[in-house]
Amino acid sequence: MPEEPIRLAVIVGSVREGRFGPTVAEWFAGRARRHGSLDVDVVDLAETPLPMALPRFGAAPDAEASRALGVLTPRLARADAFAVVTPEYNHSFPASLKNAIDWHNRQWHAKPVGFISYGGISGGLRAVEQLRLVFAELHAVTVRDTVSFHGAWKHFDEEGAPTSPQSCDGAAAILLDQLTWWARTLREGRTARPYTT
């Protein structure tokens, strides 16, 4: 009997006008779809805007937030694994990404998170290192290997395809292997024994 596919949410973390994130996310999502046994959902935070002001602790969100959460939250809850596509802003990650993370909690628990970063000389790796701390607090497991694009704009052509696919395709395959292993293992664990915090 074939295994149930792993549900992978590819999260586009930047909402900035003129952003490069969708190019990177669509490339990675394409690699994920070809990897096998993955059901891929591209979650673009620009299409699911959440208010920056969170409600008082324990209070219900207002109508605007409830509408946005009604779209975003089920997609995160459904996912077995996450691939976060992030740029680096001022040595860190975008506020839009942190906001989406902070609006949620249980949706991240006992699930793996991988990172695809892009930027200038650092390739977004400083953003990734900070995100590892954030996701650890949310009981998520971050996988070691990443995909990183240094000077990302030079690595993709006008159609959004990598100009030198061998290295980035190889890095994506490693990340997807790790995400798939962790997603299966953690899903089996959650099924056998509910995760508690």
Short mmCIF file of C-alpha atoms in Angstrom, two decimals:
data_model
loop_
_atom_site.label_atom_id
_atom_site.label_comp_id
_atom_site.label_asym_id
_atom_site.label_seq_id
_atom_site.Cartn_x
_atom_site.Cartn_y
_atom_site.Cartn_z
CA MET A 1 0.00 0.00 0.00
CA PRO A 2 1.55 3.36 -1.03
CA GLU A 3 2.41 5.84 1.69
CA GLU A 4 0.33 8.97 2.07
CA PRO A 5 2.13 11.91 0.43
CA ILE A 6 3.96 14.38 2.63
CA ARG A 7 2.16 17.74 2.63
CA LEU A 8 4.81 20.44 2.14
CA ALA A 9 3.98 24.13 2.60
CA VAL A 10 6.44 26.39 0.76
CA ILE A 11 6.14 29.76 2.50
CA VAL A 12 7.08 32.94 0.61
CA GLY A 13 8.26 35.16 3.47
CA SER A 14 8.70 38.54 1.78
CA VAL A 15 5.81 40.83 0.87
CA ARG A 16 7.94 43.74 -0.37
CA GLU A 17 7.01 45.36 -3.68
CA GLY A 18 9.27 44.05 -6.44
CA ARG A 19 10.35 41.09 -4.28
CA PHE A 20 12.35 38.20 -5.66
CA GLY A 21 10.85 35.59 -3.34
CA PRO A 22 8.18 34.20 -5.70
CA THR A 23 10.87 33.38 -8.29
CA VAL A 24 12.87 31.37 -5.76
CA ALA A 25 9.73 29.79 -4.27
CA GLU A 26 8.34 28.64 -7.62
CA TRP A 27 11.68 27.12 -8.58
CA PHE A 28 11.87 25.23 -5.26
CA ALA A 29 8.23 24.16 -5.46
CA GLY A 30 8.92 22.74 -8.92
CA ARG A 31 11.87 20.76 -7.56
CA ALA A 32 9.67 19.52 -4.69
CA ARG A 33 6.93 18.36 -7.07
CA ARG A 34 9.50 16.36 -9.05
CA HIS A 35 11.06 14.91 -5.89
CA GLY A 36 8.22 12.46 -5.43
CA SER A 37 5.66 11.72 -2.71
CA LEU A 38 5.17 15.42 -1.89
CA ASP A 39 1.93 17.37 -2.06
CA VAL A 40 3.15 20.97 -2.47
CA ASP A 41 1.25 24.09 -1.39
CA VAL A 42 2.87 27.48 -2.08
CA VAL A 43 1.77 29.85 0.68
CA ASP A 44 2.47 33.44 -0.37
CA LEU A 45 2.18 35.76 2.63
CA ALA A 46 1.44 38.69 0.29
CA GLU A 47 -1.80 36.93 -0.63
CA THR A 48 -2.79 36.26 2.98
CA PRO A 49 -2.00 39.56 4.79
CA LEU A 50 -2.30 39.50 8.56
CA PRO A 51 -2.57 42.59 10.76
CA MET A 52 0.65 43.54 12.53
CA ALA A 53 -1.19 44.11 15.83
CA LEU A 54 -1.92 40.85 17.61
CA PRO A 55 -4.87 40.66 20.02
CA ARG A 56 -4.32 40.72 23.75
CA PHE A 57 -3.07 37.37 25.03
CA GLY A 58 -6.02 34.99 25.23
CA ALA A 59 -8.37 37.34 23.34
CA ALA A 60 -10.05 36.46 20.04
CA PRO A 61 -8.79 38.12 16.84
CA ASP A 62 -10.89 40.84 15.25
CA ALA A 63 -12.88 40.33 12.03
CA GLU A 64 -10.05 41.38 9.68
CA ALA A 65 -7.58 39.01 11.31
CA SER A 66 -10.14 36.22 11.47
CA ARG A 67 -10.70 36.43 7.71
CA ALA A 68 -6.97 36.21 6.98
CA LEU A 69 -6.46 33.42 9.51
CA GLY A 70 -9.37 31.53 7.98
CA VAL A 71 -7.31 31.28 4.79
CA LEU A 72 -3.81 30.82 6.19
CA THR A 73 -4.19 28.77 9.37
CA PRO A 74 -5.79 25.65 7.81
CA ARG A 75 -3.01 25.51 5.22
CA LEU A 76 -0.33 25.60 7.93
CA ALA A 77 -2.21 23.10 10.11
CA ARG A 78 -2.55 20.70 7.17
CA ALA A 79 1.19 20.74 6.40
CA ASP A 80 3.50 17.93 7.50
CA ALA A 81 6.58 20.06 6.72
CA PHE A 82 7.53 23.62 5.85
CA ALA A 83 10.04 25.13 3.43
CA VAL A 84 10.54 28.79 4.29
CA VAL A 85 11.76 31.04 1.48
CA THR A 86 13.32 34.13 3.05
CA PRO A 87 15.46 37.09 2.07
CA GLU A 88 17.72 38.85 4.52
CA TYR A 89 16.68 42.31 5.67
CA ASN A 90 19.24 44.14 7.82
CA HIS A 91 20.93 40.88 8.94
CA SER A 92 17.57 39.30 9.80
CA PHE A 93 14.32 38.02 8.31
CA PRO A 94 11.28 40.03 7.13
CA ALA A 95 8.73 41.33 9.62
CA SER A 96 5.97 39.79 7.48
CA LEU A 97 7.41 36.33 8.08
CA LYS A 98 7.78 36.82 11.84
CA ASN A 99 4.24 38.16 11.98
CA ALA A 100 2.83 35.07 10.28
CA ILE A 101 4.87 32.84 12.58
CA ASP A 102 3.66 34.71 15.69
CA TRP A 103 -0.02 34.48 14.73
CA HIS A 104 0.33 30.69 14.99
CA ASN A 105 1.61 28.19 17.50
CA ARG A 106 0.34 24.60 17.47
CA GLN A 107 0.52 24.54 13.68
CA TRP A 108 4.34 24.41 13.92
CA HIS A 109 4.63 21.82 16.70
CA ALA A 110 6.65 18.67 16.01
CA LYS A 111 7.04 19.43 12.31
CA PRO A 112 10.22 19.96 10.27
CA VAL A 113 11.21 23.31 8.77
CA GLY A 114 13.71 23.77 5.95
CA PHE A 115 15.10 27.03 4.61
CA ILE A 116 15.71 28.47 1.16
CA SER A 117 17.37 31.86 1.53
CA TYR A 118 18.53 34.54 -0.84
CA GLY A 119 20.21 37.90 -0.70
CA GLY A 120 23.50 39.65 -1.29
CA ILE A 121 26.87 38.38 -0.21
CA SER A 122 25.53 36.34 2.72
CA GLY A 123 22.78 34.67 0.69
CA GLY A 124 20.29 35.19 3.49
CA LEU A 125 22.07 32.82 5.87
CA ARG A 126 21.99 35.26 8.78
CA ALA A 127 18.19 35.32 8.49
CA VAL A 128 18.14 31.52 8.55
CA GLU A 129 20.24 31.29 11.71
CA GLN A 130 17.87 33.61 13.53
CA LEU A 131 14.82 31.73 12.27
CA ARG A 132 16.21 28.52 13.76
CA LEU A 133 15.93 30.09 17.22
CA VAL A 134 12.37 31.23 16.58
CA PHE A 135 11.19 27.84 15.35
CA ALA A 136 12.92 26.03 18.23
CA GLU A 137 10.72 28.01 20.60
CA LEU A 138 7.68 26.78 18.65
CA HIS A 139 8.65 23.11 19.06
CA ALA A 140 9.56 22.73 15.38
CA VAL A 141 12.59 20.83 14.09
CA THR A 142 14.81 22.74 11.67
CA VAL A 143 16.82 20.63 9.24
CA ARG A 144 20.53 21.26 8.97
CA ASP A 145 21.08 21.74 5.24
CA THR A 146 19.78 24.79 3.39
CA VAL A 147 19.56 26.17 -0.11
CA SER A 148 21.17 29.60 -0.32
CA PHE A 149 21.51 32.03 -3.21
CA HIS A 150 24.27 34.63 -2.87
CA GLY A 151 23.60 37.52 -5.24
CA ALA A 152 20.40 35.71 -6.12
CA TRP A 153 19.36 37.95 -9.01
CA LYS A 154 22.35 36.74 -11.04
CA HIS A 155 21.42 33.08 -10.61
CA PHE A 156 18.05 33.12 -12.38
CA ASP A 157 17.14 33.97 -15.96
CA GLU A 158 14.18 36.06 -17.11
CA GLU A 159 11.91 33.00 -17.06
CA GLY A 160 12.77 32.26 -13.42
CA ALA A 161 15.01 29.26 -14.14
CA PRO A 162 18.44 28.90 -12.50
CA THR A 163 21.31 29.77 -14.80
CA SER A 164 23.51 27.05 -13.23
CA PRO A 165 21.03 24.44 -12.05
CA GLN A 166 23.48 21.69 -11.08
CA SER A 167 24.54 23.09 -7.71
CA CYS A 168 21.19 24.49 -6.59
CA ASP A 169 19.27 21.42 -7.80
CA GLY A 170 21.66 19.24 -5.81
CA ALA A 171 21.21 21.37 -2.69
CA ALA A 172 17.43 21.26 -3.13
CA ALA A 173 17.47 17.46 -3.43
CA ILE A 174 19.42 17.13 -0.16
CA LEU A 175 17.06 19.51 1.65
CA LEU A 176 13.99 17.71 0.29
CA ASP A 177 15.40 14.31 1.34
CA GLN A 178 15.92 15.61 4.87
CA LEU A 179 12.52 17.29 5.05
CA THR A 180 10.81 14.14 3.80
CA TRP A 181 12.58 11.92 6.33
CA TRP A 182 11.75 14.22 9.23
CA ALA A 183 8.18 14.77 8.04
CA ARG A 184 7.47 11.03 7.85
CA THR A 185 9.14 10.31 11.17
CA LEU A 186 7.41 13.13 13.02
CA ARG A 187 4.02 12.42 11.44
CA GLU A 188 4.27 8.79 12.56
CA GLY A 189 5.24 10.01 16.02
CA ARG A 190 2.34 12.44 16.25
CA THR A 191 -0.05 9.71 15.09
CA ALA A 192 1.19 7.20 17.64
CA ARG A 193 1.49 9.65 20.50
CA PRO A 194 0.07 13.19 20.54
CA TYR A 195 2.75 15.85 21.00
CA THR A 196 2.38 17.84 24.21
CA THR A 197 4.10 21.04 25.32
#
